[in-house]
Amino acid sequence: MSVTLSELINHLDELLDVKNINDYCPNGLQVEGRDQVTKLITGVTASEALIDAAIEHKADAILVHHGYFWKGESQVIKGMKKNRIAKLLKHDISLIAYHLPIDIHPTLGNNAQLANKLDIIDICPVAGVKPNGILMQGKLANPMAADKFAKLIKLSLLREPLVNTSRNTDISTIAWCTGGGQNYIDIAAEHGFDAFLTGEASEQTIHSSREQGIDFFAAGHHATERYGVANVGVYLSEKFSLEVQFIDIHNPV
């Protein structure tokens, strides 16, 4: 089965509530390819390696979480950006990207999917943090010590987390933001959560963890954001009877 490109984009824009989310990049169609989509490749980032894989698999479109045209970057199309876009245009492949909308979708999004992977329950957004759903809170279904939670992260995400333990009791309550959400640790600490989980760490993050008594886990930007776009792909395969394949281009960050 196939779907028109315009129908696919319109459906995704509505599903992911694009019109109500202020982002750092254009969400939706970023590079236009052929009118009909039969084969869709999904991935975390629109790297050249993912584009090459899409070409090899004869895809009509690529759906990613990290696309192009970020605020503040050079608008000149040269070098790496030129090579990527040239391949998309040469092979008539559309690039579709959703950043914050895929982070915060309440069931398909990165934050929701990470909670599922780590058996976090009673989940809801931390109040007052915009966009709603970017910083989430919940409880571990089975409270555990920080070292055991780190092992669970490694087993579930296939990635050794960076850990800073500041407490001597089991973790019960937790806040999290996938990807580069380390700056939310101070809000998590203010709310009194036992632990904070994100993808990356900055130098000051460890001091915040130590001085505010909140356990900290950085499980990898890529590793924490594999699951949203993959699950959007599964949804689309069922909705439109499309052939959809998630391709994971390894990234240790």
Tab-separated table of C-alpha atoms in Angstrom:
chain	number	residue	atom	x	y	z
A	1	MET	CA	0.000	0.000	0.000
A	2	SER	CA	1.015	3.622	-0.386
A	3	VAL	CA	-0.053	7.064	0.791
A	4	THR	CA	0.440	10.458	-0.789
A	5	LEU	CA	3.227	12.518	0.728
A	6	SER	CA	0.830	15.351	1.508
A	7	GLU	CA	-1.619	13.025	3.288
A	8	LEU	CA	1.205	11.531	5.326
A	9	ILE	CA	2.525	14.945	6.399
A	10	ASN	CA	-0.940	16.285	7.231
A	11	HIS	CA	-1.671	13.258	9.376
A	12	LEU	CA	1.651	13.484	11.231
A	13	ASP	CA	1.286	17.226	11.801
A	14	GLU	CA	-2.080	16.628	13.456
A	15	LEU	CA	-1.000	13.516	15.361
A	16	LEU	CA	2.040	15.286	16.810
A	17	ASP	CA	0.234	18.609	17.431
A	18	VAL	CA	2.853	20.594	15.532
A	19	LYS	CA	0.912	23.861	15.426
A	20	ASN	CA	1.006	24.182	19.221
A	21	ILE	CA	4.733	23.505	19.726
A	22	ASN	CA	7.429	26.160	19.417
A	23	ASP	CA	10.617	24.438	18.276
A	24	TYR	CA	14.202	25.093	17.167
A	25	CYS	CA	13.678	23.742	13.643
A	26	PRO	CA	10.908	23.265	11.092
A	27	ASN	CA	8.772	20.242	11.922
A	28	GLY	CA	7.246	18.173	9.148
A	29	LEU	CA	8.451	18.039	5.560
A	30	GLN	CA	12.006	19.394	5.230
A	31	VAL	CA	13.017	18.073	1.788
A	32	GLU	CA	10.372	17.126	-0.786
A	33	GLY	CA	10.669	13.896	-2.731
A	34	ARG	CA	8.254	11.784	-4.758
A	35	ASP	CA	4.485	12.185	-4.396
A	36	GLN	CA	3.734	8.632	-3.243
A	37	VAL	CA	5.206	6.911	-0.192
A	38	THR	CA	5.289	3.117	-0.139
A	39	LYS	CA	8.541	2.435	1.724
A	40	LEU	CA	9.463	4.560	4.760
A	41	ILE	CA	12.757	4.442	6.643
A	42	THR	CA	12.829	5.763	10.212
A	43	GLY	CA	15.899	6.719	12.244
A	44	VAL	CA	17.102	9.042	14.981
A	45	THR	CA	19.170	11.467	12.897
A	46	ALA	CA	19.228	12.306	9.173
A	47	SER	CA	22.917	11.494	8.845
A	48	GLU	CA	24.513	10.603	5.517
A	49	ALA	CA	24.744	6.996	6.705
A	50	LEU	CA	20.965	6.858	7.216
A	51	ILE	CA	20.368	8.421	3.810
A	52	ASP	CA	22.677	5.849	2.208
A	53	ALA	CA	20.735	3.083	3.931
A	54	ALA	CA	17.446	4.548	2.681
A	55	ILE	CA	18.820	4.628	-0.872
A	56	GLU	CA	19.957	1.016	-0.571
A	57	HIS	CA	16.489	-0.012	0.650
A	58	LYS	CA	14.789	1.977	-2.144
A	59	ALA	CA	12.835	4.118	0.302
A	60	ASP	CA	10.472	6.879	-0.764
A	61	ALA	CA	10.861	8.886	2.436
A	62	ILE	CA	12.848	9.116	5.664
A	63	LEU	CA	11.303	10.042	9.011
A	64	VAL	CA	13.693	11.237	11.728
A	65	HIS	CA	13.792	12.947	15.107
A	66	HIS	CA	16.854	15.098	14.279
A	67	GLY	CA	16.533	16.721	10.882
A	68	TYR	CA	17.992	19.895	9.362
A	69	PHE	CA	17.735	23.705	9.376
A	70	TRP	CA	18.269	24.370	13.082
A	71	LYS	CA	17.988	27.910	14.423
A	72	GLY	CA	21.377	29.571	14.613
A	73	GLU	CA	23.155	27.308	12.144
A	74	SER	CA	24.605	28.576	8.879
A	75	GLN	CA	22.036	28.847	6.096
A	76	VAL	CA	24.657	28.078	3.461
A	77	ILE	CA	24.231	24.660	1.848
A	78	LYS	CA	27.764	23.348	1.460
A	79	GLY	CA	30.002	20.556	2.668
A	80	MET	CA	28.233	17.990	4.831
A	81	LYS	CA	24.810	19.617	4.453
A	82	LYS	CA	25.192	19.818	0.653
A	83	ASN	CA	26.205	16.154	0.425
A	84	ARG	CA	23.202	15.022	2.443
A	85	ILE	CA	20.636	17.136	0.607
A	86	ALA	CA	22.128	16.301	-2.798
A	87	LYS	CA	21.613	12.598	-2.169
A	88	LEU	CA	18.008	13.150	-1.103
A	89	LEU	CA	17.274	15.201	-4.227
A	90	LYS	CA	19.114	12.867	-6.603
A	91	HIS	CA	17.106	9.871	-5.396
A	92	ASP	CA	13.824	11.802	-4.953
A	93	ILE	CA	13.569	10.861	-1.270
A	94	SER	CA	11.582	13.034	1.121
A	95	LEU	CA	12.996	14.005	4.499
A	96	ILE	CA	10.416	14.329	7.267
A	97	ALA	CA	11.523	15.443	10.727
A	98	TYR	CA	9.833	16.069	14.052
A	99	HIS	CA	11.892	17.223	17.023
A	100	LEU	CA	10.037	18.303	20.190
A	101	PRO	CA	6.726	16.835	18.921
A	102	ILE	CA	8.301	13.360	19.007
A	103	ASP	CA	9.876	14.007	22.417
A	104	ILE	CA	6.623	14.872	24.132
A	105	HIS	CA	3.856	12.837	22.479
A	106	PRO	CA	2.046	11.224	25.442
A	107	THR	CA	2.123	7.650	24.097
A	108	LEU	CA	4.455	7.436	21.091
A	109	GLY	CA	7.075	9.960	22.179
A	110	ASN	CA	10.608	9.539	23.453
A	111	ASN	CA	9.753	10.341	27.059
A	112	ALA	CA	6.783	7.967	27.113
A	113	GLN	CA	8.709	5.154	25.442
A	114	LEU	CA	11.686	5.524	27.787
A	115	ALA	CA	9.326	5.154	30.745
A	116	ASN	CA	7.994	1.947	29.216
A	117	LYS	CA	11.503	0.577	28.730
A	118	LEU	CA	12.464	1.247	32.361
A	119	ASP	CA	9.188	0.207	34.001
A	120	ILE	CA	8.328	3.672	35.286
A	121	ILE	CA	4.708	4.071	36.392
A	122	ASP	CA	2.321	6.867	37.443
A	123	ILE	CA	3.832	9.108	34.785
A	124	CYS	CA	2.773	12.692	34.143
A	125	PRO	CA	4.391	15.962	33.068
A	126	VAL	CA	6.161	18.092	35.651
A	127	ALA	CA	3.822	21.053	36.035
A	128	GLY	CA	4.878	24.447	34.734
A	129	VAL	CA	7.644	23.231	32.409
A	130	LYS	CA	7.107	24.128	28.749
A	131	PRO	CA	6.444	22.550	26.376
A	132	ASN	CA	4.172	20.356	28.436
A	133	GLY	CA	5.650	16.857	28.544
A	134	ILE	CA	9.299	17.750	27.977
A	135	LEU	CA	10.093	17.008	31.647
A	136	MET	CA	8.261	13.998	33.029
A	137	GLN	CA	7.846	12.489	36.467
A	138	GLY	CA	6.917	9.061	37.779
A	139	LYS	CA	7.822	6.218	40.095
A	140	LEU	CA	9.861	3.079	39.627
A	141	ALA	CA	7.464	0.132	39.670
A	142	ASN	CA	10.060	-1.589	41.838
A	143	PRO	CA	12.127	0.880	43.898
A	144	MET	CA	15.824	0.015	43.797
A	145	ALA	CA	19.294	1.246	44.631
A	146	ALA	CA	21.093	3.485	42.167
A	147	ASP	CA	23.534	0.764	41.099
A	148	LYS	CA	20.671	-1.613	40.291
A	149	PHE	CA	18.867	1.085	38.334
A	150	ALA	CA	22.066	1.706	36.359
A	151	LYS	CA	22.174	-2.006	35.509
A	152	LEU	CA	18.548	-1.851	34.382
A	153	ILE	CA	19.371	1.094	32.116
A	154	LYS	CA	22.313	-0.765	30.591
A	155	LEU	CA	20.224	-3.897	30.014
A	156	SER	CA	17.265	-1.989	28.553
A	157	LEU	CA	19.097	0.590	26.416
A	158	LEU	CA	22.250	-1.419	25.613
A	159	ARG	CA	24.377	1.470	26.801
A	160	GLU	CA	26.438	1.989	29.975
A	161	PRO	CA	25.098	5.101	31.738
A	162	LEU	CA	27.129	7.801	33.423
A	163	VAL	CA	26.041	7.764	37.068
A	164	ASN	CA	26.429	10.107	40.014
A	165	THR	CA	24.958	8.724	43.242
A	166	SER	CA	24.159	11.275	45.936
A	167	ARG	CA	21.792	9.288	48.158
A	168	ASN	CA	22.027	6.099	50.220
A	169	THR	CA	18.428	4.938	49.882
A	170	ASP	CA	16.441	3.282	47.112
A	171	ILE	CA	15.155	5.333	44.209
A	172	SER	CA	11.386	5.586	44.138
A	173	THR	CA	10.490	8.895	42.467
A	174	ILE	CA	12.181	10.025	39.263
A	175	ALA	CA	12.076	12.798	36.692
A	176	TRP	CA	13.430	12.470	33.161
A	177	CYS	CA	13.937	14.172	29.830
A	178	THR	CA	15.443	12.269	26.909
A	179	GLY	CA	18.327	13.629	24.832
A	180	GLY	CA	20.130	16.792	25.901
A	181	GLY	CA	17.971	17.567	28.917
A	182	GLN	CA	20.644	17.840	31.606
A	183	ASN	CA	19.710	21.414	32.513
A	184	TYR	CA	16.398	20.184	33.915
A	185	ILE	CA	18.201	18.572	36.856
A	186	ASP	CA	17.746	21.713	38.981
A	187	ILE	CA	13.982	21.697	38.455
A	188	ALA	CA	13.914	17.989	39.298
A	189	ALA	CA	15.866	18.687	42.491
A	190	GLU	CA	13.554	21.551	43.453
A	191	HIS	CA	10.609	19.154	43.204
A	192	GLY	CA	12.314	16.697	45.521
A	193	PHE	CA	12.646	13.710	43.191
A	194	ASP	CA	15.029	10.953	44.196
A	195	ALA	CA	16.663	10.781	40.762
A	196	PHE	CA	16.933	12.489	37.399
A	197	LEU	CA	17.555	10.701	34.106
A	198	THR	CA	18.501	12.227	30.753
A	199	GLY	CA	20.742	11.555	27.780
A	200	GLU	CA	23.726	13.838	28.300
A	201	ALA	CA	25.714	15.486	31.092
A	202	SER	CA	27.516	18.812	31.374
A	203	GLU	CA	30.322	19.596	33.796
A	204	GLN	CA	27.991	21.472	36.110
A	205	THR	CA	25.407	18.665	36.130
A	206	ILE	CA	27.469	16.550	38.490
A	207	HIS	CA	27.836	19.416	40.957
A	208	SER	CA	24.065	19.945	40.860
A	209	SER	CA	23.570	16.254	41.627
A	210	ARG	CA	26.050	16.266	44.501
A	211	GLU	CA	24.981	19.512	46.125
A	212	GLN	CA	21.232	19.002	45.812
A	213	GLY	CA	21.175	15.338	46.797
A	214	ILE	CA	19.609	13.897	43.670
A	215	ASP	CA	20.892	10.764	41.932
A	216	PHE	CA	21.808	11.425	38.294
A	217	PHE	CA	21.923	9.174	35.241
A	218	ALA	CA	23.023	10.120	31.707
A	219	ALA	CA	22.106	7.214	29.452
A	220	GLY	CA	23.095	8.682	26.076
A	221	HIS	CA	21.369	11.166	23.785
A	222	HIS	CA	21.006	8.650	20.977
A	223	ALA	CA	20.195	5.714	23.261
A	224	THR	CA	17.345	7.535	25.020
A	225	GLU	CA	15.844	8.803	21.758
A	226	ARG	CA	15.698	5.645	19.639
A	227	TYR	CA	12.210	4.671	20.604
A	228	GLY	CA	9.927	7.597	19.772
A	229	VAL	CA	10.536	7.761	16.034
A	230	ALA	CA	10.607	3.954	15.824
A	231	ASN	CA	7.168	3.755	17.414
A	232	VAL	CA	5.772	6.513	15.214
A	233	GLY	CA	6.933	4.331	12.318
A	234	VAL	CA	5.099	1.309	13.705
A	235	TYR	CA	1.971	3.432	14.074
A	236	LEU	CA	2.234	4.599	10.438
A	237	SER	CA	2.758	1.069	9.161
A	238	GLU	CA	-0.528	0.054	10.766
A	239	LYS	CA	-2.429	3.223	9.874
A	240	PHE	CA	-1.503	3.309	6.187
A	241	SER	CA	-0.287	-0.281	5.581
A	242	LEU	CA	3.131	1.104	4.687
A	243	GLU	CA	6.379	-0.815	4.606
A	244	VAL	CA	8.347	0.799	7.435
A	245	GLN	CA	11.843	-0.073	8.657
A	246	PHE	CA	13.719	1.455	11.586
A	247	ILE	CA	17.473	1.690	10.980
A	248	ASP	CA	19.653	2.363	14.004
A	249	ILE	CA	22.881	4.132	13.014
A	250	HIS	CA	25.159	3.601	16.014
A	251	ASN	CA	26.148	6.702	17.968
A	252	PRO	CA	27.932	6.389	21.325
A	253	VAL	CA	26.843	9.844	22.540
